[in-house]
Tab-separated table of C-alpha atoms (C1' of nucleotides) in Angstrom:
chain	number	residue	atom	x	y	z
M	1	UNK	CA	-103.629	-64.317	-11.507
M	2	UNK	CA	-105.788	-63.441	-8.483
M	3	UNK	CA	-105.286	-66.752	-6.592
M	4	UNK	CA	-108.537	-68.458	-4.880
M	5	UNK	CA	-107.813	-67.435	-1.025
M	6	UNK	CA	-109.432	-70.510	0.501
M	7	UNK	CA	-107.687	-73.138	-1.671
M	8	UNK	CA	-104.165	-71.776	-1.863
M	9	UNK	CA	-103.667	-69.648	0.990
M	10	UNK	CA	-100.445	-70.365	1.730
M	11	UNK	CA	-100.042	-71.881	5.088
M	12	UNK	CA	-96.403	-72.771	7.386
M	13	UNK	CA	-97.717	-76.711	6.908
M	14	UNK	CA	-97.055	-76.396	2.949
M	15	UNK	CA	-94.430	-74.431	3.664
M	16	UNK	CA	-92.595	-76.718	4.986
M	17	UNK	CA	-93.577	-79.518	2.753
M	18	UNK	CA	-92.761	-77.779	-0.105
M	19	UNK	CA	-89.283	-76.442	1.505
M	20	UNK	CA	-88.860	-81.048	1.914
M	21	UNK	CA	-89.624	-81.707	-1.237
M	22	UNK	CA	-87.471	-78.861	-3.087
M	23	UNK	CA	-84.897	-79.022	-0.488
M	24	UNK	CA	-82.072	-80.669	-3.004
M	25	UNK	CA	-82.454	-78.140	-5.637
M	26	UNK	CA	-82.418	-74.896	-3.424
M	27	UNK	CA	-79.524	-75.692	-2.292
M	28	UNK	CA	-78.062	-76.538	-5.485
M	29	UNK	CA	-78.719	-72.826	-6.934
M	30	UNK	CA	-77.345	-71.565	-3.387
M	31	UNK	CA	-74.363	-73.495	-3.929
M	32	UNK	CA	-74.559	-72.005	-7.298
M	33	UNK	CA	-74.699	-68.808	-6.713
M	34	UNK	CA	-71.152	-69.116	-3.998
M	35	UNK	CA	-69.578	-70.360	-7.273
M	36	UNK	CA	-70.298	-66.742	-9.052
M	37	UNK	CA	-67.464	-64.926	-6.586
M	38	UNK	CA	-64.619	-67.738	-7.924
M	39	UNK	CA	-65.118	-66.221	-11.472
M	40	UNK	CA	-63.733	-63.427	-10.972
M	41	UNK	CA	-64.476	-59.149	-10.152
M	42	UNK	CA	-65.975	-59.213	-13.475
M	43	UNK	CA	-68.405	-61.787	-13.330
M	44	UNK	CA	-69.473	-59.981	-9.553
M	45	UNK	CA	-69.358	-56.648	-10.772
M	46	UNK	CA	-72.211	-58.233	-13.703
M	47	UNK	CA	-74.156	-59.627	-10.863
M	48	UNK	CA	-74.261	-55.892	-9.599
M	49	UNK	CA	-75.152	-54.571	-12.614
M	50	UNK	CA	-78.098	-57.359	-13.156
M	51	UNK	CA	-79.210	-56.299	-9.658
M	52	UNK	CA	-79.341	-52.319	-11.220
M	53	UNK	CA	-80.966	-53.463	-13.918
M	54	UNK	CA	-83.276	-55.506	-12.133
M	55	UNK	CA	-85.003	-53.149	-9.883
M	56	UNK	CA	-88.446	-52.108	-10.206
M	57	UNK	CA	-88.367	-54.819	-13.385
M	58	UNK	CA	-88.026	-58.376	-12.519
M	59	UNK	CA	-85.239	-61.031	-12.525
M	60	UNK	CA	-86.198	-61.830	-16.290
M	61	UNK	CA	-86.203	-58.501	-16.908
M	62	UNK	CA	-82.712	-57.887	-15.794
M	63	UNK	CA	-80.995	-60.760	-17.637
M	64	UNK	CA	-82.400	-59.632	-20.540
M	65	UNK	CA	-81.332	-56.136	-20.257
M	66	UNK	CA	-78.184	-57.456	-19.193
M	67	UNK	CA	-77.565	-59.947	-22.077
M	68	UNK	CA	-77.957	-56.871	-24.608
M	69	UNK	CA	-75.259	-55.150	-23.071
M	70	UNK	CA	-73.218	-57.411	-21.390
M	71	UNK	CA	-70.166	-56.687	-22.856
M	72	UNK	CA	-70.013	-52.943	-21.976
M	73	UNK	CA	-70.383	-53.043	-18.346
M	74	UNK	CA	-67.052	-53.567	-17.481
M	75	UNK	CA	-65.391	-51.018	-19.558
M	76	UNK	CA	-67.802	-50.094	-22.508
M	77	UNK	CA	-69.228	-46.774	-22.841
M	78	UNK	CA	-72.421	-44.969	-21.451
M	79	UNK	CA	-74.038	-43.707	-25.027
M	80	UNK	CA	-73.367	-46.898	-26.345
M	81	UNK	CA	-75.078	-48.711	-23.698
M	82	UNK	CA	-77.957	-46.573	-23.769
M	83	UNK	CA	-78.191	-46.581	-27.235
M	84	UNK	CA	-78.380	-50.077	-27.676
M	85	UNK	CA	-81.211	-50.146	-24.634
M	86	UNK	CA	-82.909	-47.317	-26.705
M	87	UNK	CA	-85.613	-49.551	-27.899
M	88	UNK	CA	-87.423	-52.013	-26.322
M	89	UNK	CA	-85.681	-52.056	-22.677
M	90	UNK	CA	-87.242	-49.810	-19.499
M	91	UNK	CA	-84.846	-47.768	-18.342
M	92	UNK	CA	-82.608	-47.494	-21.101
M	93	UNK	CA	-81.864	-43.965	-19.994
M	94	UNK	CA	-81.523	-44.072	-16.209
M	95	UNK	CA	-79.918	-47.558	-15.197
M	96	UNK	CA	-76.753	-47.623	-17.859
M	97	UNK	CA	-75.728	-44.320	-16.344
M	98	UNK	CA	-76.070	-46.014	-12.649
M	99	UNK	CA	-74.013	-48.408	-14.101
M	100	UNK	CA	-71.474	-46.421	-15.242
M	101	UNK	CA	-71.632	-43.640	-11.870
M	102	UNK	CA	-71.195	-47.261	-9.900
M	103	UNK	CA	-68.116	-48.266	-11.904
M	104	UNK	CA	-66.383	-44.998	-11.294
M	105	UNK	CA	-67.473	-45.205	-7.883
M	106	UNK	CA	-66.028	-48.551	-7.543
M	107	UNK	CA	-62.601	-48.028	-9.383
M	108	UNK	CA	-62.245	-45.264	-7.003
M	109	UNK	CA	-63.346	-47.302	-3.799
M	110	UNK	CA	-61.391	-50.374	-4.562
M	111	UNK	CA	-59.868	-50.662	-7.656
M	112	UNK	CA	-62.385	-53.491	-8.820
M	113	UNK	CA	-60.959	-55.400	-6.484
M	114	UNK	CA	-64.871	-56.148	-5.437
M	115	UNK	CA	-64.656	-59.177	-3.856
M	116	UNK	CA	-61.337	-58.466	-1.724
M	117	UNK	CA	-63.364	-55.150	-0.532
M	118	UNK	CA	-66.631	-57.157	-0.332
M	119	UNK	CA	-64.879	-59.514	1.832
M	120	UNK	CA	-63.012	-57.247	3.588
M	121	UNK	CA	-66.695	-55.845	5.298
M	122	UNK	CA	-68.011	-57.262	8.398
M	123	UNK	CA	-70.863	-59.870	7.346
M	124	UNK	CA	-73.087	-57.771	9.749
M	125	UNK	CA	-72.757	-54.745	7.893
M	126	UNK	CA	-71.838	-55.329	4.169
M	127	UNK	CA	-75.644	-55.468	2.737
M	128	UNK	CA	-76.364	-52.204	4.701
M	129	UNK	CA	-72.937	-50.421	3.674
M	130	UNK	CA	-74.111	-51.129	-0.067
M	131	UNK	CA	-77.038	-50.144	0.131
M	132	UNK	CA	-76.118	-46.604	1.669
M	133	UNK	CA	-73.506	-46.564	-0.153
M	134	UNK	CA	-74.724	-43.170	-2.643
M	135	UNK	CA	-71.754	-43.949	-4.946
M	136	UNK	CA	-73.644	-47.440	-5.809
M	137	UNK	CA	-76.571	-45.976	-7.753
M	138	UNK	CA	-79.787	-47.955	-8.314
M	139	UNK	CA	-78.805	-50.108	-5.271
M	140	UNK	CA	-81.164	-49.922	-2.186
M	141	UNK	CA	-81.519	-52.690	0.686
M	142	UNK	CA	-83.949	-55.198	-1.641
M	143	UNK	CA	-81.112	-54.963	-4.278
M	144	UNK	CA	-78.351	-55.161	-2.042
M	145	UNK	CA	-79.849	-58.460	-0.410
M	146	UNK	CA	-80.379	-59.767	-3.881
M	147	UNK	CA	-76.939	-59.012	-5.147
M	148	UNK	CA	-75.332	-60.393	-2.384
M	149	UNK	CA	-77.465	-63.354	-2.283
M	150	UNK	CA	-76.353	-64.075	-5.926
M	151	UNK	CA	-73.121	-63.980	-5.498
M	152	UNK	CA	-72.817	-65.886	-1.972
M	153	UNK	CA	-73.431	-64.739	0.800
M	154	UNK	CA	-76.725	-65.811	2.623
M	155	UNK	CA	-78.848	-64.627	5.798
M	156	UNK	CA	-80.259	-61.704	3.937
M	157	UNK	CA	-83.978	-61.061	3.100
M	158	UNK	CA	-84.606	-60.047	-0.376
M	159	UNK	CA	-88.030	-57.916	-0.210
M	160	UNK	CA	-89.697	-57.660	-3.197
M	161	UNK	CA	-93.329	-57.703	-3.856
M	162	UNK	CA	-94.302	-61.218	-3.921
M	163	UNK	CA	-92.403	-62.058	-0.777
M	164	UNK	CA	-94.072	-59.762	0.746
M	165	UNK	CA	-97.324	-61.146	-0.173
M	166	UNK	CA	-96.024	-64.692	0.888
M	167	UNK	CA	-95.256	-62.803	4.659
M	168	UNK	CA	-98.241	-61.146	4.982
M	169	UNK	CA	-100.397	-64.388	3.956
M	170	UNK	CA	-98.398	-66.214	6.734
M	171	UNK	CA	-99.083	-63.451	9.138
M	172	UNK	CA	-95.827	-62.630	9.714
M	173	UNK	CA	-96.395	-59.189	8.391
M	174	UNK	CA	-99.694	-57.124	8.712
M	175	UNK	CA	-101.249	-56.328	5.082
M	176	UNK	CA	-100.220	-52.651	5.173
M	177	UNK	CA	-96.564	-52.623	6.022
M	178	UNK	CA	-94.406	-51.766	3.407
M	179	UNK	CA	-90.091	-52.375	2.631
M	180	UNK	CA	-89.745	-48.292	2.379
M	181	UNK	CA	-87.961	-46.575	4.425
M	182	UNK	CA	-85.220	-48.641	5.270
M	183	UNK	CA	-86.173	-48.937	8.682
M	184	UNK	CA	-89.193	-50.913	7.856
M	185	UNK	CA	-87.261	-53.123	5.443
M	186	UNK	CA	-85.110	-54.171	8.396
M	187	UNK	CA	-88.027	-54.482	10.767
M	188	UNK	CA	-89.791	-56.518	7.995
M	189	UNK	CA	-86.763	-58.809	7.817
M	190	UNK	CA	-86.113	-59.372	11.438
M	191	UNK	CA	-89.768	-60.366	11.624
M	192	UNK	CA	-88.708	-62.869	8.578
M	193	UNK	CA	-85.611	-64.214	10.499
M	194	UNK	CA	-87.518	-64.548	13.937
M	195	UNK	CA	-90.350	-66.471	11.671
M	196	UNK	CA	-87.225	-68.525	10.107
M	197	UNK	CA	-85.832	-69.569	13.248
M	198	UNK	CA	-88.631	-70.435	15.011
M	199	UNK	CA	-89.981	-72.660	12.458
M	200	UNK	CA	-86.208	-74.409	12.047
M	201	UNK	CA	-86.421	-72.530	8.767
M	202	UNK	CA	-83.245	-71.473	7.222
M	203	UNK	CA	-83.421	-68.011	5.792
M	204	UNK	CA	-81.765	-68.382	2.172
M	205	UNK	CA	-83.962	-71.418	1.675
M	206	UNK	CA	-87.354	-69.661	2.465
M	207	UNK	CA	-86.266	-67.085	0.259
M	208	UNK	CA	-86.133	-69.481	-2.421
M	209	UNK	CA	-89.216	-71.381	-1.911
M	210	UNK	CA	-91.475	-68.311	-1.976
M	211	UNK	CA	-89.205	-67.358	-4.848
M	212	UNK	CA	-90.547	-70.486	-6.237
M	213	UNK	CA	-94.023	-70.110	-5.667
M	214	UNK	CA	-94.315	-67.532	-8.143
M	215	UNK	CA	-92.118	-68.501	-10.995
M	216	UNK	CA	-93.502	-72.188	-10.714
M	217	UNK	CA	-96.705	-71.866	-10.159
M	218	UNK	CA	-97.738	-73.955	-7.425
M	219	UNK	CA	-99.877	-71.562	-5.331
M	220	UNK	CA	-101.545	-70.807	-8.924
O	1	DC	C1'	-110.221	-56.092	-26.293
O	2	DC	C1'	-108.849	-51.376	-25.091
O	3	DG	C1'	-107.500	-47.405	-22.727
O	4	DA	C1'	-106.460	-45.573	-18.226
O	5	DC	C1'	-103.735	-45.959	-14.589
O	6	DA	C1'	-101.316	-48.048	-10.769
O	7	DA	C1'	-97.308	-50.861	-9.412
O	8	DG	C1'	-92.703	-51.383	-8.272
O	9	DG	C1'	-87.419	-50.108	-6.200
O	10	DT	C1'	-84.515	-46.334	-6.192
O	11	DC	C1'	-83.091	-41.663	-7.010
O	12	DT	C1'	-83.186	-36.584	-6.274
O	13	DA	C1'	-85.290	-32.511	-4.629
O	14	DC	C1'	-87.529	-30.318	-1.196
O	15	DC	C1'	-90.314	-29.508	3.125
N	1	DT	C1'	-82.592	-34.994	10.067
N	2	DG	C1'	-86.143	-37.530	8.497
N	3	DG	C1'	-89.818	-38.026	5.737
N	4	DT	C1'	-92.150	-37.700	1.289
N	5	DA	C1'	-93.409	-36.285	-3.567
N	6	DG	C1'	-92.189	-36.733	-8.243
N	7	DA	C1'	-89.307	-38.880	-11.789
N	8	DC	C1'	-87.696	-42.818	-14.023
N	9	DC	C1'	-90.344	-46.121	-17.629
N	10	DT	C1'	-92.777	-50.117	-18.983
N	11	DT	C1'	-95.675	-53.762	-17.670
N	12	DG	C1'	-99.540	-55.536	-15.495
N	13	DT	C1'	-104.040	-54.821	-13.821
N	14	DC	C1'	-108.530	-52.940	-13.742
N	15	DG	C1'	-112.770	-50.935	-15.286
DNA sequence: CCGACAAGGTCTACC
DNA sequence: TGGTAGACCTTGTCG
């Protein structure tokens, strides 16, 4: 998987041909993933739960986990949850009970009523109140931007490994800064956004297209 | 091919 | 108060 440097180093002039070319279906899944809030506080509260599941694993990961227990989110028990994670799911221990701590938490906080409350935060400061949040376990700012970006609402940077890689081959990061603390995640993703705009880039579509890179194999 | 071990995002505990 | 080590666990990588 170690990519030859010199052929495939990714560069801001196939950047932006391959943010042309892919242009119609990125926004497709963004206009996708708006359509995720009009199903409903359930079908939200999932995406959260994916985005639990999801951390430290990978997106595949995550819907797998998810699809095994998919139907006890909402209202379905911890030990069951875990028990059907038992075998052959990471975490099977650790992320049902986040799941369940973050639907108490959230009953509590608003009822359910997630995308009234969700709404109800200024677009400024809903990824960081989430990811503060303590009551929304397994949530930090790289899940927070994802889960938000899945259900909707754009301009955030999701930071996860190979986006990282993608900055720091562009330059726009140096090779040994890292997401952690949150401090550096936000400098990291205002050096993203200032890279965005001054290459007429918009944020949610870069996202995507370095997204792309490694689930489709073009950089190889 | 195998075994060792690091990676990865977040949490809690502790300095 | 902020920073960091260790835990969570399996998967991917490396020797």
């Amino acid at each position: 998987m170690p990519r030859a440097e010199t052929q495939n180093r990714l560069t801001l002039e196939r950047l932006r041909g391959d943010l042309a070319r892919w242009q119609p279906d990125i926004r497709a899944r963004l206009l996708e993933f708006r359509d995720v809030r009009q199903r409903g506080d359930e079908a939200v509260f999932k995406e959260l739960c994916f985005c639990i599941l999801a951390a430290n694993s990978s997106a595949e990961m995550g819907m797998k986990t998810l699809a095994a227990v998919d139907d006890l989110v909402w209202d379905g028990g911890l030990a069951e949850m875990q028990s059907r994670l038992s075998k052959g799911f990471r975490y099977w221990r650790i992320r049902p009970a986040y799941i369940v701590a973050t639907r108490e938490h959230l009953k509590a906080a608003c009822g359910m009523k997630l995308r009234a409350w969700l709404d109800s935060m200024p677009a400024g400061e809903r990824r960081d109140r989430l990811a503060l949040d303590k009551g929304i376990k397994g949530i930090g700012f790289k899940e927070a931007s994802h889960f938000l970006r899945n259900i909707g609402f754009e301009g955030h940077a999701i930071l996860d490994k190979h986006i990282l890689n993608c900055l720091r081959e562009l330059g726009v990061i140096g090779a040994k800064l890292r997401p952690t603390p949150a401090r550096r995640y936000k400098l990291i993703e205002r050096r993203m956004r200032k890279f965005a705009q001054e290459n007429g880039l918009d944020m949610d579509e870069l996202d995507l297209v370095l997204w792309r890179y490694k689930t489709g194999k073009i950089l190889k």
